[in-house]
CSV table of N, CA, C and O and ligand atoms in Angstrom, one decimal:
chain,number,residue,atom,x,y,z
B,1,UNK,N,-29.0,-37.8,5.4
B,1,UNK,CA,-30.0,-38.4,6.6
B,1,UNK,C,-28.6,-38.6,7.7
B,1,UNK,O,-27.9,-39.4,7.5
B,2,UNK,N,-28.8,-37.4,8.7
B,2,UNK,CA,-28.1,-38.6,9.7
B,2,UNK,C,-28.0,-38.6,11.0
B,2,UNK,O,-28.9,-38.6,11.9
B,3,UNK,N,-28.1,-39.9,11.0
B,3,UNK,CA,-28.4,-41.3,11.7
B,3,UNK,C,-27.4,-41.2,12.8
B,3,UNK,O,-25.8,-42.2,12.7
B,4,UNK,N,-27.5,-41.5,14.5
B,4,UNK,CA,-26.1,-41.4,15.0
B,4,UNK,C,-25.1,-42.7,15.0
B,4,UNK,O,-24.8,-42.9,15.5
B,5,UNK,N,-26.7,-43.3,14.6
B,5,UNK,CA,-26.4,-45.3,15.0
B,5,UNK,C,-25.6,-45.6,13.8
B,5,UNK,O,-24.7,-46.3,13.9
B,6,UNK,N,-25.6,-44.4,12.8
B,6,UNK,CA,-25.6,-45.2,11.2
B,6,UNK,C,-23.6,-44.5,11.5
B,6,UNK,O,-23.2,-45.3,11.0
B,7,UNK,N,-23.9,-43.5,12.1
B,7,UNK,CA,-22.4,-42.9,12.6
B,7,UNK,C,-22.0,-43.7,12.8
B,7,UNK,O,-20.4,-44.2,13.1
B,8,UNK,N,-22.3,-44.3,14.0
B,8,UNK,CA,-21.3,-45.5,14.8
B,8,UNK,C,-21.0,-46.2,13.5
B,8,UNK,O,-20.0,-46.8,14.2
B,9,UNK,N,-21.9,-46.8,13.5
B,9,UNK,CA,-21.6,-47.9,12.2
B,9,UNK,C,-20.7,-47.7,11.8
B,9,UNK,O,-19.3,-48.8,11.4
B,10,UNK,N,-20.8,-47.1,11.3
B,10,UNK,CA,-19.6,-45.7,10.1
B,10,UNK,C,-17.9,-45.2,10.8
B,10,UNK,O,-16.9,-44.9,10.4
B,11,UNK,N,-17.9,-45.8,12.2
B,11,UNK,CA,-17.5,-45.2,13.3
B,11,UNK,C,-16.8,-43.9,13.0
B,11,UNK,O,-15.7,-43.4,13.4
B,12,UNK,N,-17.6,-42.8,12.4
B,12,UNK,CA,-17.5,-41.4,12.7
B,12,UNK,C,-17.5,-41.0,14.1
B,12,UNK,O,-17.0,-40.0,14.6
B,13,UNK,N,-18.7,-41.6,14.4
B,13,UNK,CA,-18.8,-41.3,15.4
B,13,UNK,C,-18.2,-42.5,16.6
B,13,UNK,O,-18.2,-44.0,16.2
B,14,UNK,N,-17.3,-42.3,18.3
B,14,UNK,CA,-16.6,-43.3,18.5
B,14,UNK,C,-17.6,-43.9,19.8
B,14,UNK,O,-19.2,-44.0,20.0
B,15,UNK,N,-17.4,-45.6,20.2
B,15,UNK,CA,-18.3,-46.2,20.8
B,15,UNK,C,-17.7,-47.6,21.8
B,15,UNK,O,-16.7,-47.7,20.7
B,16,UNK,N,-18.1,-48.0,22.1
B,16,UNK,CA,-17.8,-49.1,22.7
B,16,UNK,C,-17.7,-50.3,22.5
B,16,UNK,O,-18.7,-51.5,23.0
B,17,UNK,N,-17.1,-51.2,21.6
B,17,UNK,CA,-17.6,-52.1,20.3
B,17,UNK,C,-17.2,-53.2,21.2
B,17,UNK,O,-16.3,-53.6,21.8
B,18,UNK,N,-19.1,-54.2,21.3
B,18,UNK,CA,-17.9,-55.5,21.8
B,18,UNK,C,-18.0,-57.0,20.9
B,18,UNK,O,-17.6,-57.2,21.3
B,19,UNK,N,-19.0,-56.3,19.9
B,19,UNK,CA,-19.1,-57.6,18.2
B,19,UNK,C,-19.2,-56.5,17.4
B,19,UNK,O,-20.3,-55.5,17.3
B,20,UNK,N,-19.2,-57.4,15.7
B,20,UNK,CA,-19.7,-57.0,15.7
B,20,UNK,C,-19.7,-57.8,13.9
B,20,UNK,O,-18.1,-58.4,14.2
B,21,UNK,N,-19.9,-58.2,12.3
B,21,UNK,CA,-20.1,-58.5,12.0
B,21,UNK,C,-20.7,-58.1,10.6
B,21,UNK,O,-20.5,-56.6,10.4
B,22,UNK,N,-20.7,-58.5,9.2
B,22,UNK,CA,-21.1,-58.2,8.6
B,22,UNK,C,-23.1,-57.3,8.6
B,22,UNK,O,-22.7,-56.1,7.8
B,23,UNK,N,-22.8,-57.8,9.3
B,23,UNK,CA,-24.2,-57.7,9.6
B,23,UNK,C,-25.3,-56.2,10.9
B,23,UNK,O,-25.8,-55.6,10.5
B,24,UNK,N,-24.0,-57.1,11.3
B,24,UNK,CA,-24.6,-56.5,13.2
B,24,UNK,C,-23.9,-55.9,13.9
B,24,UNK,O,-22.3,-56.5,13.6
B,25,UNK,N,-23.9,-54.6,15.0
B,25,UNK,CA,-23.1,-54.2,15.6
B,25,UNK,C,-23.5,-54.3,17.2
B,25,UNK,O,-25.1,-54.2,17.6
B,26,UNK,N,-22.5,-54.8,18.5
B,26,UNK,CA,-22.8,-54.4,19.3
B,26,UNK,C,-22.1,-53.5,19.9
B,26,UNK,O,-20.3,-53.8,20.3
B,27,UNK,N,-22.3,-52.6,21.1
B,27,UNK,CA,-22.1,-51.7,21.3
B,27,UNK,C,-22.7,-51.3,22.9
B,27,UNK,O,-23.8,-51.1,23.4
B,28,UNK,N,-21.6,-51.1,23.5
B,28,UNK,CA,-22.0,-50.5,24.6
B,28,UNK,C,-23.1,-49.3,25.1
B,28,UNK,O,-22.6,-48.1,24.8
B,29,UNK,N,-23.9,-49.0,25.9
B,29,UNK,CA,-25.3,-47.2,25.9
B,29,UNK,C,-24.5,-46.8,27.0
B,29,UNK,O,-23.8,-47.3,27.4
B,30,UNK,N,-24.1,-45.7,26.1
B,30,UNK,CA,-23.7,-44.2,26.8
B,30,UNK,C,-24.0,-44.1,28.3
B,30,UNK,O,-23.4,-43.0,28.8
B,31,UNK,N,-25.6,-44.6,28.5
B,31,UNK,CA,-26.1,-44.0,30.1
B,31,UNK,C,-26.9,-45.2,30.5
B,31,UNK,O,-27.6,-45.8,30.2
B,32,UNK,N,-25.5,-46.3,30.9
B,32,UNK,CA,-26.3,-48.1,31.4
B,32,UNK,C,-27.5,-47.1,32.2
B,32,UNK,O,-26.9,-47.2,33.1
B,33,UNK,N,-28.2,-48.2,31.9
B,33,UNK,CA,-29.5,-48.4,32.9
B,33,UNK,C,-29.6,-49.9,33.9
B,33,UNK,O,-30.7,-50.3,35.1
B,34,UNK,N,-28.5,-50.5,33.9
B,34,UNK,CA,-27.6,-51.9,34.5
B,34,UNK,C,-26.5,-52.7,34.5
B,34,UNK,O,-25.6,-51.8,33.2
B,35,UNK,N,-26.4,-53.3,35.2
B,35,UNK,CA,-24.4,-53.2,35.2
B,35,UNK,C,-23.9,-53.8,33.9
B,35,UNK,O,-23.1,-53.4,33.0
B,36,UNK,N,-24.7,-54.5,33.2
B,36,UNK,CA,-24.7,-55.0,31.6
B,36,UNK,C,-25.4,-54.1,31.2
B,36,UNK,O,-27.3,-54.4,31.2
B,37,UNK,N,-25.4,-53.0,29.8
B,37,UNK,CA,-27.0,-52.6,29.4
B,37,UNK,C,-25.7,-52.2,27.7
B,37,UNK,O,-25.2,-51.1,28.2
B,38,UNK,N,-25.7,-53.9,27.0
B,38,UNK,CA,-25.5,-53.1,25.2
B,38,UNK,C,-26.5,-52.5,23.8
B,38,UNK,O,-27.6,-53.3,24.6
B,39,UNK,N,-26.4,-52.1,23.1
B,39,UNK,CA,-27.4,-51.8,22.3
B,39,UNK,C,-27.2,-52.8,20.8
B,39,UNK,O,-26.2,-53.3,20.1
B,40,UNK,N,-28.5,-53.5,20.1
B,40,UNK,CA,-27.7,-54.1,19.2
B,40,UNK,C,-28.1,-53.8,18.1
B,40,UNK,O,-29.6,-53.8,18.1
B,41,UNK,N,-27.4,-53.6,17.3
B,41,UNK,CA,-28.6,-52.7,15.8
B,41,UNK,C,-28.1,-53.8,14.9
B,41,UNK,O,-26.9,-54.3,14.4
B,42,UNK,N,-28.7,-53.9,13.3
B,42,UNK,CA,-28.0,-53.9,12.4
B,42,UNK,C,-27.3,-52.6,12.2
B,42,UNK,O,-27.8,-51.8,11.7
B,43,UNK,N,-27.0,-53.3,10.6
B,43,UNK,CA,-25.9,-52.0,10.5
B,43,UNK,C,-26.6,-51.6,9.6
B,43,UNK,O,-26.6,-50.1,9.2
B,44,UNK,N,-27.2,-51.8,8.7
B,44,UNK,CA,-28.2,-50.9,7.8
B,44,UNK,C,-29.1,-50.7,8.2
B,44,UNK,O,-29.8,-51.2,9.7
B,45,UNK,N,-29.3,-48.9,7.9
B,45,UNK,CA,-30.7,-48.7,8.6
B,45,UNK,C,-31.8,-48.6,7.8
B,45,UNK,O,-32.5,-48.7,7.3
B,46,UNK,N,-32.3,-49.4,9.6
B,46,UNK,CA,-34.0,-49.7,9.4
B,46,UNK,C,-34.5,-48.9,10.9
B,46,UNK,O,-33.9,-49.1,11.7
B,47,UNK,N,-36.0,-48.0,10.4
B,47,UNK,CA,-35.6,-46.6,10.9
B,47,UNK,C,-36.2,-47.1,12.9
B,47,UNK,O,-35.9,-46.8,13.9
B,48,UNK,N,-36.9,-48.8,12.0
B,48,UNK,CA,-37.3,-48.6,13.8
B,48,UNK,C,-38.1,-50.5,13.3
B,48,UNK,O,-38.4,-50.9,12.7
B,49,UNK,N,-38.4,-51.1,14.6
B,49,UNK,CA,-38.9,-52.3,14.2
B,49,UNK,C,-40.3,-52.8,13.3
B,49,UNK,O,-40.6,-53.3,12.9
B,50,UNK,N,-40.6,-51.4,13.2
B,50,UNK,CA,-41.8,-50.8,12.2
B,50,UNK,C,-42.1,-50.4,11.2
B,50,UNK,O,-42.8,-50.7,10.5
B,51,UNK,N,-40.5,-50.7,10.8
B,51,UNK,CA,-40.5,-50.9,9.6
B,51,UNK,C,-39.7,-52.3,8.3
B,51,UNK,O,-39.0,-52.0,8.0
B,52,UNK,N,-39.9,-52.7,10.0
B,52,UNK,CA,-39.6,-54.3,9.2
B,52,UNK,C,-40.3,-54.8,8.4
B,52,UNK,O,-41.4,-55.1,8.2
B,53,UNK,N,-40.0,-55.8,7.4
B,53,UNK,CA,-41.1,-56.3,6.5
B,53,UNK,C,-40.5,-57.4,5.5
B,53,UNK,O,-39.3,-57.9,6.0
B,54,UNK,N,-41.8,-58.0,4.6
B,54,UNK,CA,-40.7,-59.7,4.2
B,54,UNK,C,-39.2,-58.6,3.8
B,54,UNK,O,-38.2,-60.5,3.4
B,55,UNK,N,-39.1,-58.2,2.7
B,55,UNK,CA,-37.8,-57.5,2.7
B,55,UNK,C,-36.6,-57.5,3.8
B,55,UNK,O,-35.3,-57.8,3.1
B,56,UNK,N,-36.9,-57.7,4.7
B,56,UNK,CA,-35.9,-57.9,5.5
B,56,UNK,C,-35.9,-57.7,7.1
B,56,UNK,O,-35.2,-57.9,8.4
B,57,UNK,N,-37.1,-59.1,7.5
B,57,UNK,CA,-37.2,-59.9,7.9
B,57,UNK,C,-35.9,-60.4,8.9
B,57,UNK,O,-35.7,-61.0,10.1
B,58,UNK,N,-35.2,-60.7,7.8
B,58,UNK,CA,-34.6,-61.9,8.3
B,58,UNK,C,-32.7,-61.3,9.4
B,58,UNK,O,-32.1,-62.2,9.4
B,59,UNK,N,-33.1,-60.3,9.0
B,59,UNK,CA,-31.9,-59.5,10.1
B,59,UNK,C,-31.9,-59.9,11.3
B,59,UNK,O,-31.3,-59.8,12.1
B,60,UNK,N,-33.9,-60.3,11.6
B,60,UNK,CA,-33.5,-60.7,13.0
B,60,UNK,C,-33.4,-61.9,13.3
B,60,UNK,O,-32.8,-61.9,14.7
B,61,UNK,N,-33.4,-62.3,12.5
B,61,UNK,CA,-32.4,-64.2,12.6
B,61,UNK,C,-31.5,-63.7,13.2
B,61,UNK,O,-30.3,-63.7,14.5
B,62,UNK,N,-30.2,-62.7,12.5
B,62,UNK,CA,-28.8,-62.3,13.3
B,62,UNK,C,-28.6,-61.6,14.3
B,62,UNK,O,-28.0,-62.2,14.9
B,63,UNK,N,-29.8,-60.7,14.8
B,63,UNK,CA,-29.7,-59.8,15.5
B,63,UNK,C,-30.0,-61.1,17.0
B,63,UNK,O,-29.0,-60.5,18.4
B,64,UNK,N,-30.9,-62.0,16.8
B,64,UNK,CA,-30.5,-63.2,18.1
B,64,UNK,C,-30.3,-63.9,17.9
B,64,UNK,O,-29.7,-64.3,19.2
B,65,UNK,N,-29.5,-64.3,17.4
B,65,UNK,CA,-28.5,-65.3,17.1
B,65,UNK,C,-27.1,-64.3,17.9
B,65,UNK,O,-26.1,-64.6,18.4
B,66,UNK,N,-26.8,-63.2,17.2
B,66,UNK,CA,-26.0,-62.3,18.3
B,66,UNK,C,-26.9,-62.0,19.8
B,66,UNK,O,-25.3,-62.2,20.0
B,67,UNK,N,-27.3,-61.8,20.4
B,67,UNK,CA,-27.5,-61.6,21.2
B,67,UNK,C,-26.9,-62.9,22.2
B,67,UNK,O,-26.6,-63.0,23.3
B,68,UNK,N,-27.3,-63.8,21.9
B,68,UNK,CA,-27.5,-65.5,22.5
B,68,UNK,C,-25.6,-65.7,22.5
B,68,UNK,O,-25.1,-66.2,22.8
B,69,UNK,N,-25.2,-65.4,21.4
B,69,UNK,CA,-23.7,-65.2,21.6
B,69,UNK,C,-22.9,-64.2,22.8
B,69,UNK,O,-22.4,-64.6,23.3
B,70,UNK,N,-23.4,-62.8,22.6
B,70,UNK,CA,-23.1,-61.9,23.2
B,70,UNK,C,-23.6,-62.4,24.7
B,70,UNK,O,-22.9,-61.8,25.8
B,71,UNK,N,-24.7,-62.4,25.0
B,71,UNK,CA,-24.7,-63.0,26.7
B,71,UNK,C,-24.1,-63.9,27.0
B,71,UNK,O,-23.7,-64.0,28.6
B,72,UNK,N,-23.6,-64.8,26.1
B,72,UNK,CA,-22.6,-65.8,26.8
B,72,UNK,C,-21.1,-65.3,27.2
B,72,UNK,O,-21.2,-65.3,28.7
B,73,UNK,N,-21.0,-65.1,26.8
B,73,UNK,CA,-19.8,-63.6,26.9
B,73,UNK,C,-19.8,-62.7,28.2
B,73,UNK,O,-19.0,-62.2,28.2
B,74,UNK,N,-20.9,-62.2,28.0
B,74,UNK,CA,-21.4,-61.0,29.2
B,74,UNK,C,-21.7,-61.9,30.2
B,74,UNK,O,-22.6,-61.1,31.1
B,75,UNK,N,-21.8,-63.2,29.8
B,75,UNK,CA,-22.0,-64.1,32.1
B,75,UNK,C,-23.5,-63.3,32.0
B,75,UNK,O,-23.1,-63.1,32.8
B,76,UNK,N,-24.4,-63.1,31.2
B,76,UNK,CA,-25.4,-63.3,31.6
B,76,UNK,C,-26.6,-64.9,31.4
B,76,UNK,O,-27.9,-64.3,31.9
B,77,UNK,N,-26.1,-65.9,31.8
B,77,UNK,CA,-26.2,-66.8,32.1
B,77,UNK,C,-27.4,-66.8,33.0
B,77,UNK,O,-28.2,-67.8,33.0
B,78,UNK,N,-28.0,-66.1,33.8
B,78,UNK,CA,-29.2,-65.6,35.5
B,78,UNK,C,-30.6,-65.7,34.4
B,78,UNK,O,-31.1,-65.6,35.2
B,79,UNK,N,-29.8,-64.5,33.2
B,79,UNK,CA,-30.5,-64.3,32.4
B,79,UNK,C,-30.9,-62.6,32.3
B,79,UNK,O,-29.8,-62.0,32.9
B,80,UNK,N,-31.5,-62.1,31.3
B,80,UNK,CA,-31.1,-61.3,31.4
B,80,UNK,C,-32.3,-60.4,30.3
B,80,UNK,O,-33.6,-61.2,30.5
B,81,UNK,N,-32.0,-59.3,29.9
B,81,UNK,CA,-33.7,-58.2,29.4
B,81,UNK,C,-33.6,-57.8,27.9
B,81,UNK,O,-32.2,-57.4,27.6
B,82,UNK,N,-34.1,-58.0,26.6
B,82,UNK,CA,-34.3,-57.9,26.1
B,82,UNK,C,-35.1,-56.3,25.4
B,82,UNK,O,-36.7,-57.0,25.0
B,83,UNK,N,-34.6,-55.4,25.7
B,83,UNK,CA,-35.8,-54.6,24.6
B,83,UNK,C,-35.7,-53.8,23.6
B,83,UNK,O,-35.0,-53.5,23.6
B,84,UNK,N,-37.1,-53.0,22.8
B,84,UNK,CA,-37.1,-52.4,21.7
B,84,UNK,C,-38.1,-51.3,21.7
B,84,UNK,O,-39.2,-52.1,22.1
B,85,UNK,N,-37.4,-50.6,22.0
B,85,UNK,CA,-38.3,-49.3,22.2
B,85,UNK,C,-39.1,-49.0,21.0
B,85,UNK,O,-38.5,-48.8,19.6
B,86,UNK,N,-40.2,-48.6,20.6
B,86,UNK,CA,-41.2,-47.9,19.2
B,86,UNK,C,-42.0,-47.1,19.8
B,86,UNK,O,-42.4,-47.0,20.8
B,87,UNK,N,-41.4,-45.9,18.8
B,87,UNK,CA,-42.2,-44.8,18.6
B,87,UNK,C,-41.8,-43.5,19.7
B,87,UNK,O,-41.1,-43.4,21.1
B,88,UNK,N,-42.7,-42.8,20.4
B,88,UNK,CA,-43.3,-41.9,21.0
B,88,UNK,C,-43.0,-42.5,22.2
B,88,UNK,O,-42.9,-42.8,23.2
B,89,UNK,N,-44.2,-43.0,22.5
B,89,UNK,CA,-45.0,-43.5,23.5
B,89,UNK,C,-44.1,-44.9,24.2
B,89,UNK,O,-44.0,-45.4,25.3
B,90,UNK,N,-43.3,-45.7,23.6
B,90,UNK,CA,-42.5,-46.9,23.3
B,90,UNK,C,-41.3,-46.1,24.3
B,90,UNK,O,-40.6,-46.4,24.6
B,91,UNK,N,-40.9,-44.6,24.0
B,91,UNK,CA,-39.7,-44.3,24.3
B,91,UNK,C,-38.9,-44.1,23.3
B,91,UNK,O,-37.4,-44.4,23.9
B,92,UNK,N,-38.8,-44.5,22.6
B,92,UNK,CA,-37.4,-44.7,21.0
B,92,UNK,C,-37.5,-43.1,20.6
B,92,UNK,O,-37.8,-42.4,20.2
B,93,UNK,N,-35.7,-42.9,21.2
B,93,UNK,CA,-35.2,-41.7,21.1
B,93,UNK,C,-34.4,-41.5,20.1
B,93,UNK,O,-33.7,-40.7,19.2
B,94,UNK,N,-33.5,-43.4,19.8
B,94,UNK,CA,-32.7,-42.7,18.2
B,94,UNK,C,-33.8,-43.8,17.2
B,94,UNK,O,-33.8,-44.6,17.5
B,95,UNK,N,-33.6,-43.2,15.9
B,95,UNK,CA,-34.5,-43.8,14.4
B,95,UNK,C,-33.6,-44.8,14.5
B,95,UNK,O,-33.6,-44.8,12.5
B,96,UNK,N,-33.3,-45.9,14.5
B,96,UNK,CA,-32.1,-46.5,13.4
B,96,UNK,C,-32.8,-47.7,15.0
B,96,UNK,O,-32.6,-48.0,16.2
B,97,UNK,N,-33.3,-48.9,14.5
B,97,UNK,CA,-33.8,-49.8,15.6
B,97,UNK,C,-32.5,-50.4,16.2
B,97,UNK,O,-31.6,-50.6,15.7
B,98,UNK,N,-33.5,-51.1,17.5
B,98,UNK,CA,-31.9,-51.0,18.3
B,98,UNK,C,-32.8,-51.7,19.7
B,98,UNK,O,-33.8,-51.5,19.7
B,99,UNK,N,-32.2,-53.0,19.4
B,99,UNK,CA,-32.1,-54.0,20.8
B,99,UNK,C,-31.4,-53.7,22.0
B,99,UNK,O,-29.7,-54.0,21.8
B,100,UNK,N,-32.0,-52.9,23.3
B,100,UNK,CA,-31.7,-52.9,24.5
B,100,UNK,C,-30.7,-54.7,25.0
B,100,UNK,O,-32.0,-55.5,25.7
B,101,UNK,N,-29.9,-54.8,25.4
B,101,UNK,CA,-29.3,-56.1,26.7
B,101,UNK,C,-29.4,-55.6,27.9
B,101,UNK,O,-28.5,-54.7,27.8
B,102,UNK,N,-30.6,-55.8,28.4
B,102,UNK,CA,-29.7,-55.4,30.1
B,102,UNK,C,-29.4,-56.4,31.2
B,102,UNK,O,-30.1,-57.5,30.9
B,103,UNK,N,-28.7,-56.0,32.0
B,103,UNK,CA,-28.7,-57.5,32.7
B,103,UNK,C,-27.5,-57.3,34.2
B,103,UNK,O,-27.4,-56.2,33.6
B,104,UNK,N,-27.1,-58.3,34.5
B,104,UNK,CA,-25.9,-58.0,35.7
B,104,UNK,C,-26.5,-57.6,36.5
B,104,UNK,O,-26.1,-58.3,38.2
B,105,UNK,N,-27.9,-57.8,36.7
B,105,UNK,CA,-28.2,-57.7,38.4
B,105,UNK,C,-30.1,-58.3,38.2
B,105,UNK,O,-30.4,-58.4,37.2
B,106,UNK,N,-30.1,-58.5,40.0
B,106,UNK,CA,-31.3,-59.1,39.0
B,106,UNK,C,-32.6,-57.0,38.8
B,106,UNK,O,-32.9,-56.1,39.6
B,107,UNK,N,-33.8,-57.6,38.0
B,107,UNK,CA,-34.0,-56.6,37.4
B,107,UNK,C,-35.4,-56.7,37.3
B,107,UNK,O,-36.3,-57.1,37.9
B,108,UNK,N,-35.7,-54.6,38.0
B,108,UNK,CA,-37.4,-54.2,38.2
B,108,UNK,C,-38.2,-55.0,36.5
B,108,UNK,O,-37.7,-55.1,35.8
B,109,UNK,N,-39.3,-54.8,37.3
B,109,UNK,CA,-40.9,-54.9,35.9
B,109,UNK,C,-41.7,-53.1,36.8
B,109,UNK,O,-42.4,-53.5,37.2
B,110,UNK,N,-41.5,-52.1,35.7
B,110,UNK,CA,-42.1,-51.4,36.7
B,110,UNK,C,-42.3,-49.7,34.5
B,110,UNK,O,-41.3,-49.1,34.5
B,111,UNK,N,-42.7,-51.0,33.5
B,111,UNK,CA,-42.5,-49.4,32.3
B,111,UNK,C,-43.0,-48.6,32.7
B,111,UNK,O,-42.7,-48.0,31.6
B,112,UNK,N,-44.2,-48.3,32.8
B,112,UNK,CA,-44.7,-47.0,33.1
B,112,UNK,C,-44.5,-46.2,33.8
B,112,UNK,O,-43.7,-46.3,34.6
J,201,LIG,P1,-33.8,-45.6,22.5
J,201,LIG,O1,-34.6,-44.9,23.9
J,201,LIG,O2,-34.6,-47.1,23.0
J,201,LIG,O3,-34.4,-45.2,21.4
J,201,LIG,O4,-32.3,-45.6,23.1
J,201,LIG,C1,-31.2,-44.9,22.7
J,201,LIG,C2,-30.1,-45.6,23.1
J,201,LIG,O5,-28.9,-45.1,22.3
J,201,LIG,C3,-30.2,-44.8,24.9
J,201,LIG,O6,-30.3,-45.7,26.3
J,201,LIG,C4,-28.9,-43.8,24.8
J,201,LIG,O7,-28.6,-44.3,26.0
J,201,LIG,C5,-28.1,-44.7,23.8
J,201,LIG,N1,-27.4,-44.0,22.7
J,201,LIG,C6,-27.4,-43.0,22.4
J,201,LIG,N2,-26.3,-41.9,21.8
J,201,LIG,C7,-25.3,-43.0,21.8
J,201,LIG,C8,-24.6,-43.2,22.1
J,201,LIG,N3,-23.3,-42.5,21.1
J,201,LIG,N4,-23.2,-44.3,22.0
J,201,LIG,C9,-24.3,-45.1,23.2
J,201,LIG,N5,-25.0,-45.4,23.1
J,201,LIG,C10,-25.9,-44.0,23.0
J,202,LIG,ZN1,-29.0,-45.3,11.0
């Protein structure tokens, strides 16, 4: 299986890593859509949010704890957006579950 985000976790592909621990990795999005745009991913391969189950739901605790921590470090106290794209209509292009954290300016709301 050739997963781009697994390769980033394994440092086979370089990225701008902002945070990592044993479960979670945070790195800058290659094509930022806002002044701050980072991706928060589980180190273990989970293809999408719809692959979450009783076996791995606990990763969400680690992910959201990490988002809280990095949002403070990235000075996002005025607010930010967390996005998970799922599937074709959701615009998911990388099949390794990831949460976009976008901020640093007033965001619009036009998902369609
Ligand atoms: P999504 O469209 O929700 O699947 O988001 C995938 C995101 O991954 C996009 O915002 C891409 O810009 C980003 N991306 C793809 N390849 C890389 C990479 N090598 N390093 C950092 N971000 C990437
Ligand atoms: Zn993967």
